[in-house]
Amino acid sequence: MADIRQSAAVTPSEPQPRRIGVLGGTFDPVHIGHLRSALEVAGSLELDELRLTPSARPPHRGTPQVSAVDRLAMVECAVAGIAPLVVDARELQRDKPSYTIDTLELMRAELAADDQLFLLLGWDAFCGLPTWHRWEELLQHCHILVLQRPDADSEPPDALRNLLAARSVSDPLALKGPSGQIAFVWQTPLAVSATQIRQLLASGKSVRFLVPDAVLAYIDAHGLYRASN
């Protein structure tokens, strides 16, 4: 008698949509504030991957103090072995300004249609969106997660208020579909900045515990951010 279990059709399980986060920045240098924010978001939203994406020539900021090669190396040191954080170096491979819309278009083209893409932005960066290149198109490719610190009390510009009214979702875990919505994610306040770290290093002071040990070792080995540079 034939084994019924063998004759029954096996229905393969449908692959679940992937959840990919993107955190861009100059990372000049990468520090614990970047990494803590990334880990908190990755954990709370159960991301499959969170890509730290160093920018080469950011249109809205001054030229980074150290080279793209050094900034990329420091980010690679910082996330080594820390899942689901990974490094995406595509913006450093372009010979033009780092427009976020271009990066998102490329990433979206590489993903399945129902994969979710999340762009992480600090509150200040979010408020500056109306000055970004093709900013109105961002939500065609991703959801936006605004990293809101408890001490942030400024209001968004008028250009964003209608967008927030139409697209915001109160619960980040309720974001549906591959793109198109905005949610706020509360962050642990860490009073640390890359500017502060560069100033400390330039004056010969320690930045231990403000950057990962591997990043500090790289900075020391290459003499980065010293007053003579």
Rosetta silent file (secondary structure, phi, psi, omega in degrees, C-alpha in Angstrom):
SEQUENCE: MADIRQSAAVTPSEPQPRRIGVLGGTFDPVHIGHLRSALEVAGSLELDELRLTPSARPPHRGTPQVSAVDRLAMVECAVAGIAPLVVDARELQRDKPSYTIDTLELMRAELAADDQLFLLLGWDAFCGLPTWHRWEELLQHCHILVLQRPDADSEPPDALRNLLAARSVSDPLALKGPSGQIAFVWQTPLAVSATQIRQLLASGKSVRFLVPDAVLAYIDAHGLYRASN
SCORE:     score description
SCORE:     0.000 S_00000001
   1 L     0.000  131.453 -176.339    0.000    0.000    0.000 S_00000001
   2 L   -66.404  143.847  177.315    1.384    3.368   -1.050 S_00000001
   3 L   -74.265  115.752 -177.632    2.441    5.722    1.713 S_00000001
   4 H   -58.481  -35.511 -178.246   -0.118    8.521    1.745 S_00000001
   5 H   -63.345  -34.096 -179.423    2.503   10.887    3.130 S_00000001
   6 H   -76.166  -30.664 -176.603    4.709   10.325    0.087 S_00000001
   7 H   -83.351  -18.414 -179.162    1.911   10.798   -2.424 S_00000001
   8 L   -69.825  140.098  179.061    0.645   14.039   -0.918 S_00000001
   9 L   -69.542  138.296  178.280    1.751   17.173   -2.727 S_00000001
  10 L   -98.022  120.778 -179.320    4.223   19.260   -0.836 S_00000001
  11 L   -94.997  114.718  179.724    3.397   22.960   -0.922 S_00000001
  12 L   -65.850  143.443  179.463    6.516   25.089   -0.587 S_00000001
  13 L   -73.673  143.970  179.007    6.211   27.911    1.900 S_00000001
  14 L   -71.824  134.145  177.046    6.075   31.408    0.472 S_00000001
  15 L   -65.331  138.345  179.184    9.230   33.423    1.152 S_00000001
  16 L   -78.017  143.448  176.048    8.611   36.245    3.598 S_00000001
  17 L   -57.407  139.430  177.261    9.297   39.793    2.434 S_00000001
  18 L   -80.501  154.847  179.777   12.709   41.003    3.586 S_00000001
  19 E  -122.313  109.772 -172.055   13.014   44.065    5.795 S_00000001
  20 E  -117.842  125.430  175.394   16.010   46.223    4.902 S_00000001
  21 E  -101.711  152.569  179.346   17.074   49.394    6.702 S_00000001
  22 E  -132.086  122.571  176.003   19.345   52.115    5.312 S_00000001
  23 E  -123.048  107.994 -179.432   21.313   54.553    7.474 S_00000001
  24 E   -97.127  168.035  177.866   23.377   57.029    5.491 S_00000001
  25 E   161.246  168.957  176.117   25.883   59.623    6.611 S_00000001
  26 L   -75.711  -28.675 -178.895   29.429   60.835    6.248 S_00000001
  27 L    50.810   59.714 -172.466   30.503   58.770    9.287 S_00000001
  28 L  -121.300   65.912    1.972   33.399   61.162    9.849 S_00000001
  29 L   -98.690  169.837  170.551   33.988   59.198   12.059 S_00000001
  30 L   -64.570  141.419 -176.798   31.363   56.575   12.812 S_00000001
  31 L  -141.623 -179.288 -173.428   30.566   56.619   16.541 S_00000001
  32 H   -65.676  -25.333  176.742   28.434   54.966   19.211 S_00000001
  33 H   -64.203  -45.415  176.383   25.483   57.235   18.490 S_00000001
  34 H   -58.920  -48.109 -171.998   25.236   55.907   14.938 S_00000001
  35 H   -71.119  -38.534  179.588   25.647   52.315   16.046 S_00000001
  36 H   -66.048  -42.748  176.836   23.263   52.470   19.002 S_00000001
  37 H   -59.738  -45.374 -179.157   20.531   54.002   16.828 S_00000001
  38 H   -61.198  -45.664 -178.634   21.092   51.358   14.177 S_00000001
  39 H   -67.007  -39.010  179.688   20.923   48.468   16.636 S_00000001
  40 H   -62.788  -45.537 -179.921   17.817   49.811   18.388 S_00000001
  41 H   -66.709  -44.551 -179.990   15.928   50.185   15.109 S_00000001
  42 H   -59.184  -39.343 -179.773   17.125   46.846   13.764 S_00000001
  43 H   -73.359  -46.242 -175.205   15.975   45.116   16.931 S_00000001
  44 H   -69.747  -31.512 -179.523   12.621   46.838   17.400 S_00000001
  45 L   -99.631    2.814  178.733   11.608   46.439   13.755 S_00000001
  46 L    52.760   50.809  179.863   13.153   42.978   13.366 S_00000001
  47 L   -71.575  143.008  174.272   15.134   44.021   10.312 S_00000001
  48 L   -75.352  -28.108 -176.331   16.859   41.343    8.288 S_00000001
  49 E  -159.416  140.324  172.738   19.619   43.794    7.438 S_00000001
  50 E  -126.813  116.127 -172.899   20.564   47.360    8.248 S_00000001
  51 E   -96.206  116.527  170.618   22.937   48.926    5.752 S_00000001
  52 E   -83.241  122.407 -169.887   25.268   51.694    6.884 S_00000001
  53 E  -120.998   93.757  179.302   25.886   53.689    3.711 S_00000001
  54 E   -64.859  138.019  178.763   28.768   56.182    3.800 S_00000001
  55 L   -95.493  147.003 -178.221   28.297   59.143    1.477 S_00000001
  56 L   -87.871  -56.296 -178.532   31.107   60.410   -0.741 S_00000001
  57 L  -129.283   79.781 -176.877   30.104   63.979   -1.547 S_00000001
  58 L   -64.486  125.851 -175.576   27.053   64.883    0.533 S_00000001
  59 L   -65.288  -27.551 -173.050   25.236   67.802   -1.137 S_00000001
  60 L  -102.274    6.743 -177.661   24.029   69.350    2.136 S_00000001
  61 L  -134.822  164.775  177.208   27.209   69.107    4.196 S_00000001
  62 L   -69.530  167.057  178.973   30.816   70.204    4.028 S_00000001
  63 L   -63.303  130.908  178.772   33.516   67.987    2.603 S_00000001
  64 L   -55.922  150.127 -175.424   34.386   65.194    5.070 S_00000001
  65 L   -72.773  -33.814  179.740   37.657   65.733    6.897 S_00000001
  66 L  -114.918  167.544 -172.449   39.144   62.341    6.026 S_00000001
  67 L   -67.948  161.671  175.868   39.061   60.327    2.818 S_00000001
  68 H   -61.307  -36.105  179.698   36.279   58.047    1.656 S_00000001
  69 H   -61.401  -45.417 -179.222   38.699   55.120    1.977 S_00000001
  70 H   -68.977  -41.383 -178.928   39.311   55.851    5.659 S_00000001
  71 H   -65.181  -40.294  176.855   35.651   56.495    6.457 S_00000001
  72 H   -63.698  -44.095 -179.172   34.617   53.253    4.779 S_00000001
  73 H   -61.530  -39.186  179.662   37.332   51.320    6.628 S_00000001
  74 H   -66.691  -40.160  178.074   36.170   52.731    9.980 S_00000001
  75 H   -65.539  -40.143  177.879   32.551   51.738    9.340 S_00000001
  76 H   -62.434  -40.394  176.094   33.678   48.254    8.319 S_00000001
  77 H   -62.397  -40.797 -173.952   35.668   47.997   11.556 S_00000001
  78 H   -66.939  -36.078 -173.150   32.680   49.205   13.568 S_00000001
  79 H  -102.209   -0.940 -177.184   30.127   46.691   12.290 S_00000001
  80 L   -55.617  121.988  177.262   32.346   43.633   11.847 S_00000001
  81 L    77.128    7.679 -178.577   30.556   40.652   13.365 S_00000001
  82 L  -110.206   86.544  176.849   27.543   42.688   14.530 S_00000001
  83 L   -71.941  145.884    2.369   24.487   41.291   12.762 S_00000001
  84 L   -95.937   25.502 -179.257   22.338   42.570   11.149 S_00000001
  85 E   -76.795  132.898  177.787   24.541   45.626   10.552 S_00000001
  86 E  -138.566  168.622  178.857   26.378   45.624    7.217 S_00000001
  87 E  -109.627  134.340  174.934   28.193   48.192    5.084 S_00000001
  88 L  -118.706  112.735 -171.545   26.932   49.336    1.670 S_00000001
  89 L   -98.890   13.323 -171.309   29.679   51.242   -0.181 S_00000001
  90 H   -61.849  -32.605 -178.307   27.821   52.064   -3.410 S_00000001
  91 H   -69.516  -26.693  178.422   27.745   55.828   -2.829 S_00000001
  92 H   -75.444  -12.668 -178.766   31.527   55.908   -2.552 S_00000001
  93 H   -93.573    0.357  179.785   31.763   54.348   -6.004 S_00000001
  94 L   -96.304  143.599  175.898   29.975   57.255   -7.712 S_00000001
  95 L  -100.664   52.835  179.057   31.792   60.181   -9.250 S_00000001
  96 L  -163.672  169.828  179.628   28.999   62.623   -8.396 S_00000001
  97 L   -55.545  150.926 -177.386   27.134   63.940   -5.347 S_00000001
  98 L   -87.095   90.696  176.795   25.499   61.318   -3.119 S_00000001
  99 L   -89.136  127.338 -177.628   21.783   61.765   -3.742 S_00000001
 100 H   -61.171  -36.123 -178.971   19.676   59.516   -1.533 S_00000001
 101 H   -60.995  -37.017  178.597   17.026   59.082   -4.217 S_00000001
 102 H   -65.132  -42.627  179.229   19.616   57.497   -6.541 S_00000001
 103 H   -62.447  -44.603 -178.932   20.696   55.066   -3.826 S_00000001
 104 H   -65.495  -38.915  178.255   17.118   54.077   -3.042 S_00000001
 105 H   -61.436  -42.939  179.838   16.283   53.537   -6.710 S_00000001
 106 H   -66.174  -43.873  179.818   19.250   51.193   -7.090 S_00000001
 107 H   -63.969  -44.052 -178.819   18.452   49.294   -3.898 S_00000001
 108 H   -61.141  -37.618 -179.738   14.781   48.936   -4.786 S_00000001
 109 H   -65.655  -23.437 -178.775   15.690   47.522   -8.196 S_00000001
 110 H   -88.663  -12.817 -175.324   17.731   44.798   -6.461 S_00000001
 111 L   -98.979  163.111  172.339   14.950   43.742   -4.076 S_00000001
 112 L   -68.280  157.188 -173.892   11.811   41.702   -4.535 S_00000001
 113 L   -59.299  -33.184 -176.621    8.670   43.735   -5.198 S_00000001
 114 L   -99.226    4.186  174.817    7.240   43.133   -1.716 S_00000001
 115 L   -66.638  143.732  179.975   10.471   43.604    0.261 S_00000001
 116 E   -96.529  134.235  179.209   10.299   46.521    2.669 S_00000001
 117 E  -118.851  127.444 -176.703   12.942   49.251    2.516 S_00000001
 118 E  -118.915  123.016  175.301   13.310   51.649    5.467 S_00000001
 119 E   -97.150  120.521 -179.458   15.259   54.914    5.287 S_00000001
 120 E   -91.978  126.761  178.771   16.465   56.042    8.731 S_00000001
 121 E  -133.341  138.228  169.572   16.688   59.798    9.238 S_00000001
 122 E   -69.734  165.258 -177.079   17.422   61.918   12.263 S_00000001
 123 H   -60.011  -43.729 -179.228   14.925   64.656   13.101 S_00000001
 124 H   -63.087  -42.931  179.006   17.104   67.449   11.695 S_00000001
 125 H   -64.678  -40.065  179.332   17.659   65.587    8.429 S_00000001
 126 H   -62.273  -44.207 -179.981   13.945   64.849    8.150 S_00000001
 127 H   -64.252  -24.063  178.268   13.062   68.522    8.633 S_00000001
 128 L   -88.831    3.593 -176.505   15.501   69.342    5.831 S_00000001
 129 H   -53.578  -39.733 -178.048   13.911   66.969    3.316 S_00000001
 130 H   -60.135  -12.438  176.834   12.317   69.725    1.204 S_00000001
 131 H   -95.287   -2.897 -176.911   15.834   70.811    0.194 S_00000001
 132 L   -80.589  153.028  176.574   16.826   67.318   -0.988 S_00000001
 133 L   -63.541  121.961  177.555   17.110   66.328   -4.636 S_00000001
 134 L    52.116   41.674 -173.269   13.767   64.832   -5.824 S_00000001
 135 H   -64.032  -28.705 -178.559   12.651   64.494   -2.224 S_00000001
 136 H   -65.809  -16.710 -177.250    8.995   64.029   -3.160 S_00000001
 137 H   -92.554   -6.837 -174.561    9.902   60.696   -4.775 S_00000001
 138 H   -56.395  -45.106 -174.960   11.571   59.107   -1.740 S_00000001
 139 H   -72.043   -6.861  172.094    8.419   57.417   -0.466 S_00000001
 140 H   -71.337  -20.246 -173.846    7.927   55.705   -3.817 S_00000001
 141 L  -114.951  -17.071 -173.408   10.887   53.518   -2.902 S_00000001
 142 L  -153.761  167.494  161.095   10.930   53.260    0.898 S_00000001
 143 E   -91.003  153.349  176.209    9.277   53.905    4.221 S_00000001
 144 E  -110.492  127.055  174.729   10.879   56.672    6.282 S_00000001
 145 E  -108.012  116.242 -179.480   11.760   56.078    9.926 S_00000001
 146 E   -92.735  119.477 -178.446   12.408   59.309   11.799 S_00000001
 147 E   -83.053   97.908 -171.826   14.781   58.783   14.722 S_00000001
 148 E   -99.598  118.901  176.272   13.160   61.061   17.264 S_00000001
 149 L   -84.838  148.101 -179.839   15.007   61.901   20.449 S_00000001
 150 L   -58.999  -22.989 -177.659   12.940   62.810   23.535 S_00000001
 151 L   -93.960    6.510  178.720   14.606   66.253   23.653 S_00000001
 152 L   -84.087  115.142 -175.414   13.666   67.195   20.077 S_00000001
 153 L  -123.833    9.066  179.259   10.999   69.906   20.347 S_00000001
 154 L   -79.264  158.539 -179.288   11.214   71.736   16.998 S_00000001
 155 L   -96.560  148.093  176.851    8.325   71.712   14.526 S_00000001
 156 L   -70.657  154.227  177.723    8.567   70.323   10.985 S_00000001
 157 L   -65.533  160.391 -177.446    8.486   72.848    8.125 S_00000001
 158 H   -56.947  -34.946 -177.318    5.173   73.594    6.423 S_00000001
 159 H   -62.462  -21.251 -178.594    6.198   71.592    3.356 S_00000001
 160 H   -98.657  -12.615 -172.536    6.212   68.416    5.449 S_00000001
 161 H   -67.001  -42.466  177.857    3.024   68.892    7.442 S_00000001
 162 H   -65.930  -37.616  178.516    0.642   67.715    4.724 S_00000001
 163 H   -62.973  -44.166  178.875    2.937   64.788    3.991 S_00000001
 164 H   -63.733  -40.267 -179.584    2.940   63.774    7.650 S_00000001
 165 H   -63.302  -34.829 -176.141   -0.829   64.092    7.867 S_00000001
 166 H   -88.530  -28.460 -168.286   -1.279   61.814    4.863 S_00000001
 167 H  -117.958   -9.778 -173.267    1.513   59.289    5.333 S_00000001
 168 E   -79.233  145.940  178.592    2.431   58.975    9.028 S_00000001
 169 E  -125.026  133.629 -174.330    1.708   55.812   11.027 S_00000001
 170 L   -70.140  -32.536 -177.197    1.803   55.877   14.815 S_00000001
 171 L  -109.709  115.930  179.834    3.279   52.382   15.220 S_00000001
 172 H   -57.145  -29.651  179.884    6.443   51.599   13.233 S_00000001
 173 H   -73.628   -9.495 -179.724    5.542   47.910   13.336 S_00000001
 174 H   -94.619    3.637  178.223    2.305   48.739   11.502 S_00000001
 175 L   -62.973  125.965 -175.453    4.053   49.961    8.352 S_00000001
 176 L  -111.948  151.235  176.106    2.513   48.037    5.459 S_00000001
 177 L    74.484  179.936 -174.819    3.752   47.260    1.988 S_00000001
 178 L   -77.449  -19.495 -173.429    7.180   47.907    0.500 S_00000001
 179 L  -167.674  176.173  167.221    7.144   51.717    0.798 S_00000001
 180 L   107.221   -5.086 -175.754    5.111   54.891    1.174 S_00000001
 181 L  -127.446  167.103 -178.248    4.708   55.619    4.883 S_00000001
 182 E  -127.173  137.129  175.246    6.434   57.516    7.715 S_00000001
 183 E  -140.565  154.982  178.586    6.829   56.491   11.351 S_00000001
 184 E  -104.236  137.353 -179.943    8.695   57.890   14.338 S_00000001
 185 E  -122.244  119.266  179.937   11.057   55.733   16.374 S_00000001
 186 E   -73.866  138.904 -174.558   12.102   56.934   19.831 S_00000001
 187 L  -119.058  150.470  170.164   15.806   56.738   20.484 S_00000001
 188 L   -66.664  121.137 -177.969   18.030   56.533   23.536 S_00000001
 189 L   -70.208  120.460  176.167   19.515   60.034   23.801 S_00000001
 190 L  -123.574  113.662 -176.622   23.289   59.924   23.420 S_00000001
 191 L   -81.542   71.784  179.991   24.977   63.329   23.522 S_00000001
 192 L  -140.688  140.713  179.316   27.775   62.461   21.117 S_00000001
 193 L  -141.644  157.613  177.604   28.577   63.845   17.681 S_00000001
 194 H   -64.212  -35.808  177.876   31.245   63.407   15.041 S_00000001
 195 H   -59.959  -45.961  178.429   32.088   67.116   15.358 S_00000001
 196 H   -59.540  -43.530 -178.233   32.748   66.678   19.080 S_00000001
 197 H   -65.439  -42.554  178.274   34.929   63.637   18.428 S_00000001
 198 H   -62.337  -39.839  179.640   36.991   65.429   15.776 S_00000001
 199 H   -65.918  -41.035  178.144   37.528   68.370   18.139 S_00000001
 200 H   -63.055  -44.723 -179.372   38.655   66.098   20.958 S_00000001
 201 H   -65.270  -39.629  179.990   41.096   64.273   18.706 S_00000001
 202 H   -63.597  -29.496  179.632   42.464   67.521   17.289 S_00000001
 203 L   -93.536    7.466  175.832   43.220   68.703   20.830 S_00000001
 204 L    80.091   16.179 -178.446   44.901   65.428   21.722 S_00000001
 205 L   -94.910  162.085 -176.549   42.157   64.206   24.057 S_00000001
 206 L   -77.864  142.506  172.594   40.776   60.696   24.384 S_00000001
 207 L  -119.018   20.318  179.289   37.635   59.569   22.565 S_00000001
 208 E   -60.153  139.418 -177.597   37.578   56.126   24.089 S_00000001
 209 L    75.693   -3.132  170.756   34.016   54.827   24.588 S_00000001
 210 L   -94.922  -23.076  174.505   32.728   57.424   22.105 S_00000001
 211 E  -130.560  156.130  176.360   33.786   55.212   19.202 S_00000001
 212 L   -59.793  152.043 -179.013   34.234   51.429   19.074 S_00000001
 213 H   -56.254  -38.601 -179.062   37.683   50.202   20.084 S_00000001
 214 H   -65.398  -35.793  178.209   38.358   48.957   16.550 S_00000001
 215 H   -69.895  -42.079  177.918   37.582   52.409   15.138 S_00000001
 216 H   -61.475  -40.553  178.416   39.813   54.080   17.725 S_00000001
 217 H   -62.612  -38.987  178.968   42.639   51.687   16.826 S_00000001
 218 H   -66.746  -44.885  179.093   42.223   52.602   13.138 S_00000001
 219 H   -58.395  -45.541 -179.354   42.224   56.337   13.920 S_00000001
 220 H   -65.987  -41.971 -176.665   45.398   55.977   15.993 S_00000001
 221 H   -65.499  -30.865 -176.012   47.141   53.759   13.449 S_00000001
 222 H  -106.486    3.965  177.071   46.486   56.224   10.617 S_00000001
 223 L    61.483   36.171 -174.582   46.877   59.443   12.598 S_00000001
 224 L   -79.019  147.985  172.523   43.413   60.700   11.631 S_00000001
 225 L    66.806   13.402  177.995   41.872   63.960   12.877 S_00000001
 226 L   -77.616  159.708 -175.897   45.060   65.151   14.530 S_00000001
 227 L   -59.644  -26.961 -178.483   45.825   68.867   14.565 S_00000001
 228 L   -76.017  -15.078 -177.459   48.607   68.378   12.007 S_00000001
 229 L   -78.538    0.000    0.000   46.124   66.953    9.442 S_00000001
